[in-house]
Coordinates of C-alpha atoms and ligand atoms in Angstrom, one line a residue:
M1 CA 146.6 -2.9 77.0
L2 CA 145.6 -2.1 73.6
K3 CA 148.9 -0.6 73.2
V4 CA 151.4 -3.3 74.4
R5 CA 154.3 -4.5 72.4
G6 CA 157.1 -6.6 72.4
E7 CA 157.9 -8.8 75.5
E8 CA 154.7 -6.9 77.4
Q9 CA 152.5 -7.9 74.6
E10 CA 153.8 -11.5 74.7
Q11 CA 153.0 -11.6 78.4
L12 CA 149.3 -10.4 77.4
F13 CA 149.0 -13.5 75.0
L14 CA 150.3 -15.5 77.5
A15 CA 147.6 -14.4 80.0
A16 CA 145.2 -15.1 77.7
R17 CA 146.1 -18.8 76.2
A18 CA 146.4 -19.3 80.0
I19 CA 142.6 -18.4 80.0
R20 CA 141.7 -20.5 77.0
K21 CA 143.0 -23.0 78.4
A22 CA 141.3 -23.5 81.4
Y23 CA 138.5 -22.9 80.4
T24 CA 137.8 -24.2 76.7
N25 CA 140.6 -27.0 77.2
D26 CA 142.5 -25.6 73.3
V27 CA 139.9 -27.0 71.1
V28 CA 139.5 -24.7 67.6
S29 CA 136.3 -25.1 66.8
L30 CA 136.2 -25.4 63.3
R31 CA 133.3 -24.4 60.7
G32 CA 133.1 -24.5 56.8
V33 CA 131.4 -20.7 55.2
I34 CA 129.3 -20.6 52.5
E35 CA 129.0 -17.1 51.1
V36 CA 125.5 -16.8 49.4
T37 CA 125.3 -13.7 47.6
N38 CA 127.1 -10.6 46.8
V39 CA 124.3 -8.5 46.7
C40 CA 124.6 -6.0 49.1
R41 CA 121.6 -3.3 49.9
V42 CA 124.3 -1.5 52.4
N43 CA 127.5 1.2 50.8
C44 CA 129.9 0.5 53.3
D45 CA 133.1 2.7 52.4
Y46 CA 135.0 -0.6 53.5
C47 CA 133.7 -3.2 51.6
P48 CA 133.9 -4.0 47.4
M49 CA 129.9 -5.1 47.7
R50 CA 129.1 -2.0 48.4
R51 CA 125.7 -0.9 47.0
D52 CA 127.3 1.8 44.3
N53 CA 129.7 -1.5 42.8
I54 CA 126.5 -2.6 41.3
K55 CA 127.2 -2.4 37.8
K56 CA 131.2 -3.3 38.4
N57 CA 130.8 -6.5 40.0
E58 CA 129.2 -9.6 38.4
R59 CA 126.2 -10.2 40.5
F60 CA 125.1 -13.5 42.0
N61 CA 122.6 -15.0 44.8
M62 CA 122.7 -19.2 45.2
S63 CA 120.1 -21.4 45.1
E64 CA 118.9 -23.9 47.2
D65 CA 120.8 -26.5 45.5
D66 CA 123.4 -24.7 45.4
I67 CA 124.2 -23.9 49.4
F68 CA 122.7 -27.7 50.0
R69 CA 125.3 -28.9 47.7
M70 CA 128.2 -27.2 49.7
A71 CA 127.0 -27.7 52.8
E72 CA 126.9 -31.4 52.5
M73 CA 131.1 -31.0 50.8
I74 CA 131.0 -29.0 54.0
I75 CA 129.8 -31.9 56.4
S76 CA 131.4 -34.7 54.2
S77 CA 134.9 -33.0 55.2
G78 CA 134.2 -34.0 58.7
I79 CA 133.4 -30.4 59.4
G80 CA 129.7 -29.7 61.8
I81 CA 129.6 -26.4 61.8
I82 CA 128.4 -24.3 58.8
L83 CA 128.3 -20.5 58.2
I84 CA 126.1 -18.9 56.2
Q85 CA 127.8 -15.4 55.2
G86 CA 127.0 -12.8 52.4
G87 CA 126.0 -9.2 51.4
E88 CA 122.2 -7.9 53.2
D89 CA 120.0 -8.9 50.7
R90 CA 116.8 -10.0 51.5
N91 CA 116.4 -11.7 47.7
I92 CA 118.4 -14.5 49.5
L93 CA 116.7 -15.4 52.8
P94 CA 114.1 -17.3 50.8
A95 CA 116.3 -19.9 49.0
V96 CA 118.4 -19.5 52.8
E97 CA 115.6 -20.3 54.4
K98 CA 114.8 -23.8 52.7
A99 CA 118.4 -24.7 52.4
V100 CA 118.7 -24.3 56.3
R101 CA 115.7 -26.4 56.6
R102 CA 117.1 -29.3 54.2
I103 CA 120.3 -29.3 55.9
V104 CA 118.7 -29.8 59.4
S105 CA 116.1 -32.3 58.7
V106 CA 119.1 -34.6 56.8
Y107 CA 121.7 -33.9 59.8
K108 CA 119.8 -33.3 62.4
D109 CA 122.2 -32.9 65.5
S110 CA 124.7 -33.5 63.6
V111 CA 124.8 -29.8 62.1
E112 CA 124.8 -26.3 63.3
I113 CA 124.0 -23.5 61.3
I114 CA 125.4 -20.1 61.6
L115 CA 124.4 -17.3 59.7
N116 CA 125.6 -13.5 59.6
L117 CA 124.1 -12.2 56.3
G118 CA 123.0 -8.5 58.1
N119 CA 120.3 -6.6 59.5
F120 CA 116.4 -8.0 59.2
S121 CA 113.3 -7.5 60.9
K122 CA 112.2 -10.1 63.6
E123 CA 109.9 -11.7 61.6
Q124 CA 112.8 -12.5 59.4
Y125 CA 114.7 -13.5 61.8
I126 CA 112.2 -16.1 63.5
R127 CA 111.9 -17.4 60.2
L128 CA 115.2 -18.4 59.8
R129 CA 115.7 -19.5 63.1
D130 CA 112.1 -21.8 62.9
A131 CA 114.1 -23.4 59.7
G132 CA 116.9 -24.6 61.9
A133 CA 119.8 -21.8 62.3
S134 CA 121.0 -21.9 65.9
S135 CA 123.4 -18.5 65.7
Y136 CA 123.8 -15.2 64.3
I137 CA 126.3 -12.8 64.1
L138 CA 126.3 -9.3 63.0
K139 CA 129.0 -7.4 63.9
H140 CA 128.6 -3.7 65.2
E141 CA 131.8 -2.6 63.3
T142 CA 132.7 -0.2 65.4
S143 CA 131.4 1.5 68.5
D144 CA 131.6 5.2 67.6
S145 CA 128.1 6.0 65.9
S146 CA 129.6 8.9 63.8
L147 CA 132.5 6.8 62.5
F148 CA 130.0 4.4 61.5
Q149 CA 126.5 6.4 60.0
R150 CA 129.8 7.9 58.0
L151 CA 131.4 4.4 56.5
R152 CA 128.0 2.8 56.5
Y153 CA 125.1 5.2 55.7
E154 CA 122.6 4.0 58.4
P155 CA 122.8 4.1 62.0
L156 CA 124.7 2.0 64.4
E157 CA 121.5 1.6 67.1
D158 CA 120.0 -0.9 64.2
R159 CA 122.7 -3.1 64.6
L160 CA 122.6 -2.8 68.6
N161 CA 118.9 -3.3 68.7
N162 CA 119.1 -6.0 66.3
L163 CA 121.4 -7.6 68.4
V164 CA 119.0 -7.6 71.3
V165 CA 116.4 -8.8 69.5
L166 CA 118.6 -11.9 67.8
K167 CA 119.3 -13.1 71.4
S168 CA 116.1 -12.5 72.6
I169 CA 114.2 -15.2 70.1
G170 CA 117.1 -17.7 71.1
F171 CA 120.1 -17.3 68.7
N172 CA 123.2 -17.2 69.9
V173 CA 124.6 -14.3 68.9
G174 CA 128.1 -12.8 68.0
S175 CA 129.4 -9.6 67.2
G176 CA 133.1 -7.3 66.7
L177 CA 134.8 -4.7 65.0
I178 CA 137.0 -3.8 62.9
S179 CA 140.2 -2.8 64.0
S180 CA 142.3 0.5 62.5
L181 CA 139.1 2.1 60.7
P182 CA 140.3 5.3 59.5
G183 CA 139.2 8.6 61.9
Q184 CA 138.6 5.3 64.8
S185 CA 140.3 6.1 68.5
I186 CA 141.9 3.4 70.6
E187 CA 138.7 4.5 73.2
S188 CA 136.5 3.6 71.1
I189 CA 138.2 0.1 70.7
A190 CA 137.9 -0.6 74.4
E191 CA 134.4 0.4 73.9
D192 CA 134.0 -2.0 71.3
I193 CA 135.5 -5.3 73.8
Q194 CA 133.0 -3.1 76.4
I195 CA 130.2 -4.3 73.9
A196 CA 130.9 -7.9 74.2
L197 CA 130.2 -7.5 77.8
D198 CA 127.3 -5.6 77.8
Y199 CA 125.9 -7.6 75.1
N200 CA 126.6 -11.1 76.2
V201 CA 127.5 -12.1 73.2
D202 CA 128.7 -15.2 72.6
M203 CA 130.9 -14.8 69.6
F204 CA 133.1 -12.1 68.7
S205 CA 135.2 -11.1 66.3
V206 CA 138.0 -8.5 66.0
S207 CA 139.5 -7.9 61.9
P208 CA 141.9 -5.7 61.0
F209 CA 141.1 -3.2 58.3
I210 CA 141.7 -4.1 54.6
P211 CA 141.9 -1.1 52.3
A212 CA 139.8 -3.4 49.3
P213 CA 140.2 -1.7 45.9
N214 CA 136.9 -0.2 44.0
T215 CA 136.3 1.5 47.5
P216 CA 136.6 5.2 49.1
L217 CA 139.0 3.5 51.6
H218 CA 141.7 2.1 49.1
L219 CA 144.5 4.3 49.8
S220 CA 144.1 4.3 53.7
P221 CA 146.2 2.1 55.4
A222 CA 146.0 -1.4 56.2
G223 CA 144.9 -1.8 60.0
D224 CA 147.6 -2.7 62.5
N225 CA 147.2 -6.3 63.3
D226 CA 148.9 -5.8 66.3
L227 CA 146.5 -3.9 68.1
A228 CA 143.8 -6.6 66.6
L229 CA 145.7 -9.3 68.1
N230 CA 145.6 -7.1 71.6
A231 CA 141.7 -6.6 70.8
I232 CA 141.5 -10.5 70.8
A233 CA 143.6 -10.9 74.2
C234 CA 141.5 -8.6 76.0
V235 CA 138.3 -10.3 75.1
R236 CA 139.4 -13.8 76.2
I237 CA 140.9 -12.5 78.8
L238 CA 137.3 -10.7 79.9
R239 CA 135.1 -13.1 78.6
P240 CA 137.0 -16.7 79.1
S241 CA 134.3 -19.1 77.0
I242 CA 133.5 -17.1 74.4
L243 CA 134.3 -18.0 70.5
I244 CA 136.8 -16.2 69.0
P245 CA 137.8 -16.4 65.3
S246 CA 141.3 -15.8 63.7
V247 CA 139.6 -14.7 60.8
S248 CA 141.5 -14.4 57.4
A249 CA 142.0 -10.4 57.4
L250 CA 144.8 -11.4 59.5
E251 CA 146.3 -13.3 57.2
K252 CA 145.9 -10.9 54.4
N253 CA 147.9 -8.5 56.1
G254 CA 150.6 -11.0 56.6
P255 CA 151.8 -14.3 56.6
G256 CA 151.2 -16.0 60.2
G257 CA 148.4 -13.8 60.8
Q258 CA 145.9 -16.0 62.3
Y259 CA 148.7 -18.5 64.1
R260 CA 149.3 -14.6 66.1
G261 CA 145.5 -14.5 66.2
L262 CA 145.6 -18.7 68.0
S263 CA 148.6 -17.4 69.9
A264 CA 146.7 -14.2 71.1
G265 CA 143.6 -16.3 72.5
A266 CA 141.2 -16.9 69.7
N267 CA 139.9 -20.3 69.4
V268 CA 137.8 -20.1 66.3
M269 CA 138.6 -20.8 62.6
T270 CA 136.7 -21.0 59.2
V271 CA 137.6 -22.9 56.0
N272 CA 135.9 -21.6 53.0
F273 CA 133.8 -24.1 50.8
T274 CA 132.1 -21.8 48.5
D275 CA 132.6 -23.2 45.0
I276 CA 135.3 -21.3 42.6
E277 CA 132.6 -19.8 40.6
H278 CA 131.1 -18.0 43.0
Q279 CA 134.2 -17.4 45.3
K280 CA 135.8 -15.0 42.2
K281 CA 133.1 -13.0 42.4
Y282 CA 132.9 -12.7 46.4
L283 CA 135.1 -9.8 46.3
I284 CA 135.3 -8.5 49.8
Y285 CA 139.1 -8.0 50.2
G286 CA 139.1 -7.5 46.0
K287 CA 140.4 -10.3 44.0
D288 CA 143.8 -11.3 46.0
R289 CA 141.9 -12.1 49.4
F290 CA 143.7 -14.8 51.8
V291 CA 141.1 -17.9 50.9
V292 CA 141.5 -20.4 53.6
T293 CA 142.0 -23.8 52.9
K294 CA 141.6 -27.1 55.6
D295 CA 145.8 -27.9 54.7
H296 CA 146.6 -24.0 55.9
V297 CA 144.0 -24.9 59.0
K298 CA 145.5 -27.3 59.9
L299 CA 149.6 -26.4 60.3
T300 CA 148.2 -23.4 61.8
V301 CA 146.5 -24.7 64.5
E302 CA 149.3 -27.8 64.9
K303 CA 151.9 -25.2 65.0
V304 CA 149.9 -23.4 67.8
G305 CA 149.8 -26.8 70.0
M306 CA 145.9 -26.8 69.9
R307 CA 143.4 -29.5 69.0
L308 CA 140.7 -29.7 66.3
Q309 CA 137.6 -30.0 67.4
H310 CA 133.5 -30.3 65.6
N311 CA 130.9 -30.7 67.8
N312 CA 132.6 -32.0 70.5
V313 CA 134.0 -34.7 68.6
P314 CA 138.3 -34.1 67.9
I315 CA 138.4 -34.8 64.3
M316 CA 142.5 -34.9 64.9
Ligands
SAM1 N1 127.3 -8.1 54.9 C1 127.2 -8.8 56.5 C2 127.7 -7.1 57.0 O1 128.0 -7.0 56.7 O2 127.0 -7.8 58.4 C3 128.1 -10.0 56.3 C4 128.9 -9.8 55.2 S1 130.4 -8.7 55.6 C5 131.2 -8.9 54.3 C6 131.1 -9.7 56.3 C7 132.2 -9.1 57.6 O3 133.1 -8.1 56.4 C8 131.8 -7.4 58.3 O4 130.8 -8.0 59.8 C9 133.0 -7.0 58.1 O5 133.1 -6.9 59.4 C10 134.0 -7.6 56.9 N2 134.6 -6.4 55.9 C11 133.8 -6.2 55.5 N3 135.3 -5.0 54.9 C12 136.3 -5.6 55.6 C13 137.2 -4.2 54.9 N4 137.4 -4.0 54.1 N5 138.4 -4.7 55.9 C14 138.0 -5.6 57.3 N6 136.9 -6.4 57.2 C15 135.8 -6.1 56.6
SF4_2 FE1 127.5 -5.3 52.4 FE2 128.4 -6.7 54.3 FE3 130.1 -5.8 52.9 FE4 128.9 -3.6 54.1 S1 130.4 -5.5 54.9 S2 128.8 -3.5 51.9 S3 126.3 -4.9 54.4 S4 128.7 -6.9 52.2

């Protein structure tokens, strides 16, 4: 299934869309993302925010007030799901914890907070949960443990164990992969999809690999969007109600990439609310990454014939 192209691929997407319609009513869940830090303890070979670039990049950690201010912008634009994302840096946790507590105390049940901040201890996760965050995304990136170790210089096991920890303390949990990583086999991508089932995750994302500047992998070929799209469709068919984002990396790899993501069965889109000053320093795919705006999301969702929704209330 992962290899199909042309007419066979369209049939796969059609099946994925039929399942999405039956189980999710064809609604696109909208998130606003705040990128809270570009400091990272990890040294991923594919990411410009890797530890070895610490001297090359101008570093930032947002304050509680910064995060709260951007959360207010997200909420006032009609989006109720806030995604707080960043490099893996324990110094950001106090600001995130305080900001989450403040957002939830002001906006109560009208807001939902998702975190994507990396590997921490159970105690640290409990503090974030107690502050009011309800979901945590920790992508396993690749199920090939030797590839994971080679690209991230740490064991895959730690991430997988943390998915179990996060679930056990009540978080909705997200995982996912980067597809077309140099050295990754198609069989291991089938294993990646199996993880969505084995770990019973609530959210799953598939990003095609982007060869980012200032990384050891900058000369490697860009990921194959078709492979990522096929993986999205397979996950939708196997886990009908799961949340799958149509990620900006699909659009960065080719215009219309996020439209194809929704066509393949995705049902989440994310608008970037990081202010320009910090956005310029958050170098995830290098300086010319594709920054998703609300207009782009609206056009994409309209084109595919779905509806945007926030917390069960359609906003368009
Ligand atoms: N630091 C946290 C982590 O790695 O889990 C969260 C932030 S990280 C920037 C968010 C995601 O970006 C990662 O899970 C990874 O899948 C994705 N990413 C980073 N570099 C990438 C690249 N070159 N190509 C595709 N995806 C990439
Ligand atoms: Fe750090 Fe995440 Fe980038 Fe890896 S992908 S270097 S963990 S920010």
